[in-house]
Coordinates of C-alpha atoms in Angstrom, one line a residue:
Chain A
M1 CA 78.8 10.7 28.3
D2 CA 81.1 13.6 29.5
K3 CA 84.8 12.8 30.0
E4 CA 84.9 15.5 32.9
W5 CA 82.5 13.5 35.1
L6 CA 83.5 10.9 37.5
T7 CA 80.7 8.3 38.7
I8 CA 81.5 6.6 41.9
A9 CA 79.4 3.7 43.1
L10 CA 79.2 3.2 46.9
A11 CA 77.8 0.3 48.8
K12 CA 74.8 1.1 51.0
G13 CA 75.1 -0.4 54.7
R14 CA 78.1 -1.2 56.9
I15 CA 81.1 0.5 55.0
L16 CA 79.1 3.7 53.9
P17 CA 79.8 5.8 56.9
P18 CA 83.6 4.9 57.1
T19 CA 83.9 5.5 53.3
L20 CA 82.2 9.1 53.5
Q21 CA 84.5 9.9 56.3
L22 CA 87.4 9.2 54.2
F23 CA 86.3 10.8 51.3
T24 CA 85.4 14.1 53.2
A25 CA 88.9 14.0 55.0
A26 CA 90.4 13.8 51.2
G27 CA 88.2 16.8 50.3
I28 CA 85.8 15.0 48.2
D29 CA 82.3 16.7 48.8
C30 CA 79.9 13.9 49.7
A31 CA 78.0 15.8 52.4
E32 CA 74.7 15.0 50.6
L33 CA 75.1 11.2 50.9
S34 CA 75.3 11.4 54.8
A35 CA 71.8 12.6 54.9
D36 CA 69.1 9.9 55.3
T37 CA 67.1 10.1 52.2
R38 CA 66.2 7.6 49.8
K39 CA 68.0 9.0 46.9
L40 CA 70.2 6.5 44.9
V41 CA 72.1 9.1 42.7
F42 CA 73.9 12.4 44.0
T43 CA 75.4 15.0 42.0
V44 CA 78.2 17.3 42.9
G45 CA 78.4 19.8 40.4
A46 CA 81.3 21.8 41.6
Q47 CA 83.6 18.8 41.7
K48 CA 81.9 17.0 38.6
L49 CA 81.2 14.0 40.6
R50 CA 78.5 11.6 40.8
F51 CA 77.7 9.0 43.2
I52 CA 75.4 6.1 43.0
L53 CA 74.6 3.6 45.8
G54 CA 73.9 0.1 45.3
K55 CA 73.8 -3.1 47.2
P56 CA 77.6 -4.1 47.9
A57 CA 77.3 -7.4 45.8
D58 CA 76.2 -5.3 42.8
I59 CA 79.1 -2.4 43.0
P60 CA 81.6 -4.5 40.8
T61 CA 78.7 -5.0 38.1
Y62 CA 78.1 -1.2 38.0
V63 CA 81.6 -0.7 37.4
E64 CA 82.4 -3.4 35.0
Y65 CA 79.7 -2.0 32.4
G66 CA 80.9 1.5 33.0
A67 CA 77.7 2.6 34.7
A68 CA 80.1 3.9 37.2
D69 CA 84.1 4.7 36.8
L70 CA 84.9 3.8 40.1
G71 CA 83.4 1.9 43.0
V72 CA 84.3 1.0 46.6
V73 CA 83.7 -2.6 47.6
G74 CA 85.0 -5.2 49.9
K75 CA 87.8 -7.5 49.0
D76 CA 85.3 -10.4 49.7
I77 CA 83.1 -9.5 46.8
L78 CA 86.0 -9.0 44.3
L79 CA 87.3 -12.4 45.3
E80 CA 84.1 -14.1 44.7
Q81 CA 83.1 -12.5 41.5
E82 CA 86.5 -12.5 39.9
K83 CA 85.6 -9.7 37.3
E84 CA 88.0 -8.0 35.2
L85 CA 88.4 -4.8 37.3
Y86 CA 91.3 -2.7 38.5
E87 CA 92.1 -2.6 42.2
L88 CA 93.6 0.7 42.7
L89 CA 93.8 1.1 46.5
D90 CA 93.3 -0.4 49.7
L91 CA 91.1 2.1 51.6
K92 CA 91.8 0.0 55.0
I93 CA 88.1 0.5 56.1
G94 CA 85.6 -2.1 56.9
A95 CA 88.2 -4.3 58.0
C96 CA 87.2 -8.1 58.7
R97 CA 88.4 -11.4 57.8
L98 CA 87.0 -14.4 55.9
V99 CA 87.0 -17.7 58.1
V100 CA 86.1 -21.1 58.4
A101 CA 84.2 -21.7 61.5
R102 CA 82.6 -24.7 63.2
R103 CA 80.4 -25.8 66.2
R104 CA 82.4 -25.3 69.4
G105 CA 84.0 -28.6 70.4
S106 CA 83.2 -30.4 67.0
G107 CA 86.1 -32.5 65.7
A108 CA 88.7 -31.2 62.9
F109 CA 87.2 -30.8 59.6
T110 CA 88.5 -33.3 57.2
G111 CA 85.8 -32.9 54.5
G112 CA 82.0 -32.7 54.4
Y113 CA 79.4 -30.0 54.0
V114 CA 80.2 -26.4 53.8
A115 CA 77.6 -23.4 54.2
T116 CA 78.5 -20.2 52.8
K117 CA 77.6 -17.0 51.0
Y118 CA 80.9 -17.2 49.0
P119 CA 80.8 -20.3 46.9
R120 CA 83.7 -19.6 44.6
I121 CA 86.1 -18.5 47.4
T122 CA 85.2 -21.7 49.5
E123 CA 85.6 -24.0 46.5
R124 CA 89.2 -22.6 45.7
Y125 CA 90.2 -22.7 49.4
F126 CA 89.0 -26.4 50.1
Q127 CA 90.4 -27.3 46.6
Q128 CA 93.8 -26.0 47.5
Q129 CA 93.7 -28.2 50.7
G130 CA 92.6 -31.1 48.8
K131 CA 89.5 -31.8 50.9
Q132 CA 86.3 -33.2 49.7
F133 CA 83.5 -31.1 50.3
E134 CA 79.9 -30.1 49.1
L135 CA 78.8 -26.6 49.0
I136 CA 75.6 -25.1 50.2
K137 CA 74.9 -21.8 49.3
L138 CA 72.8 -19.5 51.7
H139 CA 72.1 -15.9 51.4
G140 CA 72.5 -15.0 55.1
S141 CA 72.2 -16.2 58.8
I142 CA 75.1 -18.7 57.8
E143 CA 75.9 -19.3 61.4
L144 CA 72.5 -21.3 61.8
A145 CA 73.7 -24.0 59.3
P146 CA 76.1 -26.0 61.7
L147 CA 73.5 -25.6 64.4
L148 CA 70.6 -27.1 62.2
N149 CA 73.1 -29.7 60.9
L150 CA 72.8 -28.3 57.7
A151 CA 76.7 -28.2 57.4
D152 CA 79.8 -29.2 59.1
V153 CA 81.4 -25.9 58.7
I154 CA 80.7 -22.4 57.5
V155 CA 82.8 -19.9 55.6
D156 CA 81.9 -16.4 56.4
L157 CA 82.7 -12.7 57.1
V158 CA 83.8 -12.2 60.7
S159 CA 84.7 -8.6 62.2
T160 CA 84.5 -9.1 66.1
G161 CA 83.6 -12.8 66.3
K162 CA 80.6 -11.7 68.6
T163 CA 78.0 -13.3 66.3
L164 CA 80.0 -16.6 66.0
A165 CA 80.3 -16.9 69.8
E166 CA 76.6 -16.2 70.4
N167 CA 75.8 -19.1 68.0
H168 CA 78.2 -21.5 69.6
L169 CA 80.6 -21.4 66.8
E170 CA 84.4 -21.0 66.9
E171 CA 86.9 -19.8 64.3
V172 CA 89.1 -22.6 62.8
E173 CA 91.0 -20.8 60.3
T174 CA 91.3 -17.4 58.6
I175 CA 91.2 -17.7 54.7
T176 CA 91.9 -13.9 54.2
P177 CA 91.8 -10.6 55.8
I178 CA 89.3 -8.2 53.9
T179 CA 89.2 -4.5 53.7
S180 CA 87.3 -2.2 51.3
R181 CA 89.2 -1.3 48.1
L182 CA 88.8 1.3 45.4
I183 CA 88.1 -0.3 42.1
A184 CA 88.0 1.1 38.5
N185 CA 87.2 -0.4 35.0
P186 CA 89.6 -0.6 32.3
G187 CA 87.8 2.0 30.1
S188 CA 87.4 4.6 32.8
Y189 CA 91.0 4.0 33.8
Q190 CA 92.2 4.7 30.4
V191 CA 89.9 7.4 29.0
K192 CA 89.4 9.4 32.2
G193 CA 93.1 8.4 33.4
E194 CA 94.2 11.7 34.8
R195 CA 90.9 12.3 36.9
V196 CA 91.1 8.8 38.1
M197 CA 94.9 9.0 39.1
A198 CA 94.1 12.5 40.7
F199 CA 91.1 11.1 42.9
T200 CA 93.3 8.1 43.8
R201 CA 96.4 10.1 45.0
K202 CA 93.8 12.3 47.1
L203 CA 92.6 9.3 49.0
E204 CA 96.2 7.7 49.0
R205 CA 97.4 11.0 50.8
V206 CA 94.8 10.8 53.4
L207 CA 95.5 7.1 54.0
S208 CA 99.4 7.6 54.2
V209 CA 98.8 10.3 57.0
Q210 CA 96.5 8.0 58.8
E211 CA 99.2 5.2 58.7
E212 CA 101.7 7.5 60.2
V213 CA 99.5 8.6 63.0
Q214 CA 98.9 4.8 63.8
Chain B
M1 CA 52.4 -23.8 24.6
Q2 CA 55.1 -23.5 27.6
E3 CA 57.0 -26.3 26.2
K4 CA 57.0 -24.9 22.6
L5 CA 58.1 -21.5 23.8
K6 CA 61.0 -23.0 25.7
R7 CA 62.2 -24.9 22.5
L8 CA 62.1 -21.7 20.4
L9 CA 63.9 -19.5 22.6
T10 CA 68.0 -19.4 22.4
P11 CA 70.5 -20.5 25.1
E12 CA 71.8 -18.1 27.3
G13 CA 74.7 -15.8 25.7
V14 CA 73.5 -16.1 22.1
W15 CA 70.9 -13.7 20.2
D16 CA 68.6 -13.8 17.2
L17 CA 69.3 -10.4 15.5
L18 CA 65.9 -9.1 14.0
P19 CA 65.5 -7.1 10.9
D20 CA 67.1 -3.5 10.9
M21 CA 69.7 -4.6 13.6
A22 CA 71.1 -7.4 11.4
R23 CA 71.2 -5.2 8.5
Q24 CA 73.0 -2.5 10.5
K25 CA 75.4 -5.1 11.9
R26 CA 76.1 -6.3 8.5
K27 CA 76.6 -3.0 7.1
L28 CA 78.8 -2.1 9.7
E29 CA 81.1 -5.3 9.0
E30 CA 81.2 -4.7 5.5
K31 CA 82.5 -1.0 6.1
I32 CA 85.1 -2.2 8.2
Q33 CA 86.3 -5.0 5.8
E34 CA 86.1 -2.5 3.0
L35 CA 88.5 -0.3 5.0
F36 CA 90.9 -3.3 5.5
S37 CA 90.9 -4.0 1.9
R38 CA 91.6 -0.4 1.1
W39 CA 94.8 -0.6 3.3
G40 CA 95.9 -3.6 1.1
Y41 CA 94.8 -6.6 3.3
Q42 CA 93.3 -9.6 2.1
E43 CA 90.4 -11.4 3.5
V44 CA 90.6 -15.1 4.6
S45 CA 87.9 -17.2 5.9
T46 CA 88.6 -20.2 8.1
P47 CA 86.1 -22.8 9.4
A48 CA 84.2 -22.5 12.6
F49 CA 85.7 -25.4 14.1
E50 CA 88.9 -26.9 14.0
Y51 CA 91.0 -29.7 15.9
S52 CA 91.5 -28.9 19.2
A53 CA 95.4 -29.7 19.2
N54 CA 95.7 -26.4 17.3
F55 CA 94.4 -24.1 20.1
V56 CA 95.3 -26.1 23.2
G57 CA 98.9 -25.2 24.2
E58 CA 99.1 -22.0 22.0
M59 CA 96.2 -20.6 24.0
K60 CA 96.1 -16.9 25.4
D61 CA 95.7 -17.0 29.0
G62 CA 92.5 -18.5 30.6
L63 CA 91.1 -19.4 27.0
A64 CA 91.3 -22.9 27.6
E65 CA 88.5 -23.1 30.1
Q66 CA 86.4 -21.1 27.7
L67 CA 86.5 -23.6 24.9
Y68 CA 83.4 -25.3 23.3
R69 CA 84.4 -28.8 22.5
L70 CA 83.0 -31.3 20.5
W71 CA 84.0 -34.7 18.7
D72 CA 84.0 -36.1 15.2
E73 CA 83.0 -39.5 14.1
R74 CA 86.4 -40.8 15.0
G75 CA 86.4 -39.5 18.3
R76 CA 89.0 -36.6 17.7
T77 CA 88.5 -33.4 19.7
L78 CA 87.2 -30.3 17.8
V79 CA 86.7 -26.9 19.1
L80 CA 84.6 -24.0 18.2
R81 CA 87.3 -21.3 17.2
P82 CA 87.6 -19.2 20.4
D83 CA 89.8 -16.5 18.5
F84 CA 91.0 -15.7 14.8
T85 CA 94.7 -15.2 15.4
I86 CA 95.6 -19.0 15.6
P87 CA 93.7 -20.1 12.8
L88 CA 95.2 -17.2 10.8
A89 CA 98.6 -18.5 11.7
R90 CA 97.8 -21.9 10.7
V91 CA 96.6 -20.7 7.3
A92 CA 99.6 -18.7 6.8
A93 CA 101.8 -21.6 7.8
L94 CA 99.9 -24.0 5.6
H95 CA 99.1 -22.4 2.6
L96 CA 100.9 -19.1 2.2
T97 CA 104.5 -19.7 2.8
Q98 CA 105.2 -18.6 -0.8
A99 CA 103.2 -15.5 -0.6
P100 CA 105.1 -12.2 -0.8
Q101 CA 106.2 -11.1 2.6
P102 CA 104.8 -9.1 4.8
L103 CA 101.6 -10.8 4.2
R104 CA 98.4 -8.7 5.1
L105 CA 95.5 -10.7 6.0
C106 CA 92.0 -9.7 7.4
Y107 CA 89.1 -11.5 8.9
G108 CA 85.6 -11.0 10.3
G109 CA 83.3 -13.4 11.9
S110 CA 82.1 -15.3 15.0
I111 CA 84.1 -16.5 17.9
F112 CA 82.7 -18.9 20.7
R113 CA 83.5 -18.6 24.3
Q114 CA 81.8 -20.3 27.2
T115 CA 81.7 -17.7 29.9
A116 CA 80.3 -17.8 33.4
G117 CA 76.4 -17.5 33.3
L118 CA 74.1 -14.7 34.4
Q119 CA 76.8 -11.9 33.7
G120 CA 75.2 -10.4 30.7
K121 CA 78.1 -12.0 28.7
Q122 CA 77.7 -13.1 25.2
R123 CA 79.0 -16.6 24.2
E124 CA 79.2 -16.1 20.3
L125 CA 81.1 -12.8 19.6
T126 CA 81.6 -11.0 16.4
Q127 CA 85.1 -9.8 15.4
A128 CA 86.9 -8.2 12.7
G129 CA 90.6 -7.8 12.5
V130 CA 93.9 -8.0 10.8
E131 CA 97.2 -9.8 11.0
L132 CA 100.4 -8.3 9.2
L133 CA 102.9 -11.3 9.3
G134 CA 106.6 -11.1 8.2
S135 CA 107.7 -7.7 9.4
P136 CA 109.6 -6.9 12.6
H137 CA 109.4 -3.2 12.0
A138 CA 108.0 -0.3 14.2
A139 CA 106.3 0.8 11.0
A140 CA 104.2 -2.4 10.8
D141 CA 103.3 -2.0 14.5
A142 CA 102.2 1.7 13.5
E143 CA 100.2 0.6 10.5
V144 CA 98.2 -1.8 12.6
I145 CA 97.7 1.0 15.3
A146 CA 96.5 3.6 12.9
L147 CA 94.4 1.2 11.1
A148 CA 92.5 0.4 14.4
A149 CA 92.1 4.1 14.8
A150 CA 90.7 4.3 11.1
V151 CA 88.1 1.4 12.0
L152 CA 87.0 3.2 15.0
Q153 CA 86.6 6.6 12.9
A154 CA 84.9 4.8 10.3
A155 CA 82.3 3.1 12.7
G156 CA 81.4 6.7 13.7
L157 CA 83.3 7.3 16.9
E158 CA 84.6 10.7 17.6
E159 CA 86.4 10.3 20.8
F160 CA 88.3 7.3 21.9
T161 CA 91.5 6.5 23.5
L162 CA 94.2 4.0 22.0
C163 CA 96.7 3.2 25.0
L164 CA 99.9 1.9 23.9
G165 CA 102.6 -0.3 26.2
H166 CA 105.3 -2.7 25.4
S167 CA 105.2 -6.2 26.9
G168 CA 109.2 -6.2 26.9
F169 CA 109.4 -3.1 29.3
L170 CA 108.3 -4.6 32.5
D171 CA 109.9 -7.8 31.5
S172 CA 113.5 -6.4 31.0
L173 CA 113.3 -4.2 33.9
L174 CA 112.4 -7.4 36.2
S175 CA 115.3 -9.2 34.5
A176 CA 117.5 -6.2 35.1
Y177 CA 116.7 -6.3 38.8
Q178 CA 117.4 -10.2 38.7
V179 CA 113.8 -11.1 39.9
D180 CA 113.5 -14.7 39.6
L181 CA 111.2 -16.2 37.1
A182 CA 108.3 -17.3 39.5
E183 CA 108.3 -13.9 40.9
R184 CA 108.3 -12.3 37.6
A185 CA 105.4 -14.3 36.5
I186 CA 103.4 -13.2 39.7
I187 CA 104.4 -9.5 39.0
K188 CA 103.3 -9.5 35.4
R189 CA 100.1 -11.1 36.5
L190 CA 99.3 -8.4 38.8
F191 CA 100.2 -5.8 36.3
Y192 CA 97.7 -7.5 33.9
Q193 CA 95.0 -7.5 36.4
R194 CA 96.0 -4.1 37.8
D195 CA 95.7 -5.3 41.2
F196 CA 97.9 -2.4 42.5
V197 CA 97.1 -3.2 46.3
T198 CA 98.6 -7.0 45.9
L199 CA 101.1 -5.5 43.5
K200 CA 102.5 -3.2 46.3
K201 CA 102.5 -5.9 49.0
Q202 CA 104.3 -8.5 46.4
V203 CA 107.1 -5.8 45.4
N204 CA 107.7 -4.9 49.0
R205 CA 108.6 -8.4 49.8
L206 CA 111.2 -8.8 46.9
P207 CA 114.7 -8.6 48.0
L208 CA 115.4 -5.3 46.2
A209 CA 116.8 -1.9 46.9
D210 CA 114.3 0.6 48.1
R211 CA 114.8 2.5 44.9
Q212 CA 114.3 -0.5 42.6
K213 CA 111.0 -1.2 44.5
E214 CA 109.9 2.3 44.0
N215 CA 110.5 2.2 40.3
I216 CA 108.5 -0.9 39.7
L217 CA 105.6 0.7 41.7
R218 CA 106.0 3.7 39.6
I219 CA 105.3 2.0 36.4
P220 CA 101.6 2.3 36.6
T221 CA 101.8 6.0 36.7
L222 CA 103.8 6.3 33.4
R223 CA 100.8 7.0 31.5
G224 CA 100.1 9.9 29.0
G225 CA 101.9 11.4 25.7
R226 CA 105.3 10.9 24.4
E227 CA 106.9 12.8 27.5
V228 CA 106.2 9.4 29.4
L229 CA 109.1 7.9 27.4
E230 CA 111.4 10.5 28.7
E231 CA 110.2 10.3 32.5
A232 CA 110.6 6.3 32.1
R233 CA 114.1 6.5 30.8
E234 CA 115.1 8.9 33.5
L235 CA 113.4 6.3 36.0
L236 CA 114.9 3.4 34.8
T237 CA 118.3 3.4 33.4
T238 CA 118.8 -0.2 32.4
E239 CA 119.8 -0.8 29.0
Q240 CA 117.3 -3.7 28.4
A241 CA 114.4 -1.4 29.3
D242 CA 115.5 1.2 26.7
R243 CA 115.1 -1.1 23.7
P244 CA 111.3 -1.3 24.4
L245 CA 111.2 2.4 24.9
A246 CA 112.9 3.2 21.7
T247 CA 110.5 0.8 19.9
L248 CA 107.6 3.0 21.4
A249 CA 109.2 6.3 20.4
E250 CA 109.5 5.0 16.8
I251 CA 106.1 3.9 16.7
W252 CA 104.8 7.1 18.1
S253 CA 106.9 9.0 15.4
V254 CA 105.2 6.9 12.5
L255 CA 101.9 7.6 14.2
E256 CA 102.7 11.2 14.0
D257 CA 103.0 10.8 10.2
Y258 CA 99.5 9.2 10.2
G259 CA 98.2 12.1 12.3
V260 CA 96.5 9.8 14.9
T261 CA 98.5 10.7 17.9
A262 CA 95.6 12.9 19.4
Y263 CA 94.1 9.5 20.2
L264 CA 97.0 7.9 21.6
Q265 CA 98.1 7.3 25.3
L266 CA 101.2 5.6 26.5
D267 CA 100.7 3.2 29.4
L268 CA 103.8 1.4 30.3
G269 CA 102.1 -0.7 32.9
L270 CA 99.8 -2.3 30.1
V271 CA 100.0 -6.2 29.9
R272 CA 97.6 -7.8 27.7
M273 CA 97.4 -11.7 28.2
L274 CA 100.5 -13.4 29.7
D275 CA 103.1 -15.2 27.6
Y276 CA 101.6 -14.3 24.2
Y277 CA 102.6 -10.9 23.2
T278 CA 106.3 -10.1 22.7
G279 CA 106.4 -6.4 21.9
M280 CA 103.8 -3.5 21.5
V281 CA 100.6 -4.2 22.7
F282 CA 97.6 -1.7 22.6
E283 CA 93.9 -1.3 23.5
G284 CA 91.1 1.0 22.4
Y285 CA 88.7 2.5 24.8
T286 CA 85.7 5.0 24.8
A287 CA 83.8 7.0 27.6
G288 CA 80.9 5.1 29.0
L289 CA 82.1 1.6 28.1
G290 CA 83.9 -0.3 30.7
Y291 CA 85.6 -2.7 28.8
A292 CA 88.0 -2.5 25.7
L293 CA 86.4 -1.9 22.1
C294 CA 89.5 -3.3 20.3
G295 CA 93.0 -4.6 21.2
G296 CA 96.0 -6.3 19.8
G297 CA 100.0 -6.1 19.7
R298 CA 103.1 -7.9 18.2
Y299 CA 103.4 -11.6 18.9
D300 CA 106.7 -12.9 17.3
R301 CA 106.8 -16.4 18.7
L302 CA 103.3 -17.7 17.7
L303 CA 103.9 -18.6 14.2
E304 CA 106.8 -20.9 14.7
H305 CA 104.3 -23.4 16.4
F306 CA 102.7 -23.9 13.0
G307 CA 105.5 -23.4 10.5
P308 CA 108.6 -21.1 9.8
A309 CA 109.1 -18.5 12.7
R310 CA 108.0 -15.1 11.4
P311 CA 107.3 -11.9 13.4
A312 CA 103.5 -10.8 13.5
V313 CA 101.4 -8.0 14.6
G314 CA 97.6 -7.6 14.5
F315 CA 94.5 -6.5 16.1
A316 CA 90.8 -7.4 16.5
V317 CA 87.8 -5.2 17.2
S318 CA 84.6 -6.3 18.6
I319 CA 81.7 -5.6 16.5
D320 CA 79.4 -6.4 19.3
H321 CA 80.8 -3.7 21.5
L322 CA 80.9 -1.4 18.5
L323 CA 77.1 -1.9 18.1
T324 CA 76.2 -1.5 21.6
L325 CA 77.9 1.7 21.7
L326 CA 76.7 3.0 18.4
T327 CA 73.0 2.0 19.4
R328 CA 73.3 3.7 22.7
E329 CA 74.7 7.0 21.1
K330 CA 72.2 6.7 18.3
K331 CA 74.8 6.5 15.4
M332 CA 73.7 3.2 13.9
P333 CA 74.3 3.0 10.2
A334 CA 71.4 4.7 8.4
L335 CA 69.1 2.2 6.4
T336 CA 67.4 3.6 3.2
P337 CA 63.7 3.0 3.5
P338 CA 62.3 1.1 0.6
V339 CA 59.7 2.3 -2.2
Y340 CA 56.5 0.3 -2.1
V341 CA 55.4 -0.6 -5.5
A342 CA 51.7 -2.0 -5.7
Y343 CA 49.3 -2.5 -8.4
G344 CA 45.5 -2.8 -9.1
R345 CA 43.8 -4.3 -12.2
G346 CA 46.0 -4.2 -15.4
G347 CA 49.1 -2.5 -13.7
R348 CA 51.0 -5.7 -12.6
A349 CA 53.7 -5.5 -15.7
A350 CA 54.2 -1.7 -15.1
A351 CA 54.6 -2.4 -11.6
I352 CA 57.4 -5.1 -11.9
A353 CA 59.1 -3.1 -14.4
A354 CA 59.0 0.0 -12.1
A355 CA 60.3 -2.2 -9.2
Q356 CA 63.1 -3.7 -11.4
A357 CA 64.2 -0.4 -12.6
L358 CA 64.5 1.0 -8.8
R359 CA 66.5 -2.0 -7.7
T360 CA 68.9 -1.6 -10.6
G361 CA 69.3 2.0 -9.6
Q362 CA 70.3 0.9 -6.0
T363 CA 66.9 1.9 -4.3
P364 CA 65.2 -0.9 -2.3
A365 CA 61.7 -1.6 -3.9
I366 CA 59.1 -3.9 -2.3
L367 CA 56.7 -5.4 -4.8
A368 CA 53.1 -5.9 -3.6
A369 CA 52.5 -9.7 -3.3
A370 CA 49.1 -9.5 -4.9
A371 CA 46.7 -6.9 -6.6
A372 CA 45.1 -4.3 -4.1
T373 CA 43.2 -1.1 -4.1
A374 CA 45.3 2.1 -3.9
A375 CA 43.9 2.6 -0.2
E376 CA 45.1 -0.8 0.8
A377 CA 48.4 -0.3 -0.8
R378 CA 48.8 3.1 1.0
R379 CA 48.4 1.2 4.4
Q380 CA 50.8 -1.6 3.3
A381 CA 53.3 0.9 2.6
A382 CA 52.9 2.9 5.5
V383 CA 53.4 -0.2 7.8
R384 CA 56.5 -1.1 6.0
G385 CA 58.0 2.4 6.6
A386 CA 58.1 2.9 2.8
Q387 CA 59.4 6.3 1.8
R388 CA 57.2 6.3 -1.4
L389 CA 54.3 4.4 -2.7
L390 CA 54.0 3.8 -6.5
Y391 CA 50.5 2.4 -7.5
Y392 CA 49.8 1.1 -11.0
S393 CA 46.5 0.5 -12.5
E394 CA 44.5 0.9 -15.6
A395 CA 44.0 4.4 -14.7
G396 CA 47.9 5.1 -14.7
V397 CA 50.3 5.8 -11.9
L398 CA 50.0 7.2 -8.5
D399 CA 53.4 8.4 -7.2
L400 CA 53.1 9.4 -3.4
D401 CA 55.8 10.6 -1.2
L402 CA 55.1 9.1 1.9
Q403 CA 57.5 11.1 4.1
K404 CA 56.1 14.1 2.9
A405 CA 52.6 13.0 3.3
A406 CA 53.3 11.9 6.7
G407 CA 54.7 15.1 7.8
E408 CA 51.5 16.8 6.4
E409 CA 49.3 14.7 8.4
E410 CA 51.1 15.4 11.3
L411 CA 50.7 19.1 10.6
D412 CA 47.0 18.7 10.1
G413 CA 46.8 16.9 13.4

């Protein structure tokens, strides 16, 4: 494997467009990724960059095993998977929050059934609160669970809160705010140290300009 | 059939090693042990399970949850060894207090760790490593690092990076800034995880001068060649932080004498495990593998838990990770193909004599299990990947170079 090349794993879906926007602003050529193709690997020879596209939850795995040097992934996934990965930068994109929600008007949650896509985060959170609970792992449409009496509360990702409202749910508490992060595996961080640092600095500069503007 | 198959499979995280792979793994381990021995390290072997009391309490961070525990007939808790450093510290304290110091010990074998499932992580891991007990000097640190480089070279790696740090550097800086112990632990953990996002938030919350905060946040960028030490010294003008830097400078000088600084990269933000290492720490990486191949450091406070306090430094290399890499790069140790010795009527005695002579001369020889015709013998030799066929019968000996024959047949085709 060539030490000169940098492979970056990006998540398909919601956070891809803002990621590409940020990369472009930092002078990282990723124009090809914006095109609507089914390709999963993109090579930018001039900058010795390779991009791979994967499902968000798989990005940490690609990076962990060295299939990719760097990755862009939501903090929710990092918290859930607890892998030994380095978190280099908060990219401030894909902002949302992880919340506990319940059926509108239902009483305070003192314990019971919790439906979620994030069993580990949920377990840690309710354990810290000393509450009794049973986890019900679902893979999507978590909002349905309280309506179908599958669960008393849910733990899910919320950006505007619209989906919750439409399903007669209300936010009870925020577990943590979430943004996308630039991650690296220990091997690439060391072996390709200079390239990784240079790449991080490019993004950092754009982010600090954005911060000033705001 | 289904039930039987289920019974025959191995649990998640452990593997059967099949012919060739098992031999290659053994050869790699032998090569590494041979190297340790040439550097004056003496091999010791410790039991696969011990009393859990030895491990719990002296444990590296997070290891407690990964222990395989079992009970003996008196209800005492035993654990499958999760690493070698603690057993070696125990052996040194129990049996080797009178041995000349410093003591150079090495080991190789399996360790056992329960990891989360479905992550492709092995639960029985093979390690090889050394411990240099009884020397506080930078030369001892350097010897262990140079030996780690020699191991990776002997295994066939051309390019790798050994990153080198010092656990005292961050510690003394934070204590000079009078960061309280609880905060210090949090910050150390963030360095260990290299969670720079949270680190930034955490440091900015501390009641420190802006310049001090900047200094802490610059530590992760203190990476590179020897010049990093100068940079660090200018940046962090506290006397405490100076000692670790002086030690690293000395280690670097010794490693120049060993001629291995080309592989070396300083990394002052390197934190390996919490509350375990007391001085130099290092890790070895290579391109394409996300995790460390080897790692180690100085742990001067461990031995006093078992016996007399003694400084100690050591490292371990993961045989599994090396094998993964060597397989991927097609650099596995080569195995000598056997000679197939077969016989027909009246040829057995001569065949046995020939096979024995080959074996004495270090060439592997497979003796046919029963008399066969020459054509059968040739087929049997071919399916075993033999390099050569020797066939004895009343008619004399047939000596066939199978590698050459195979090549000619390919040409014919």
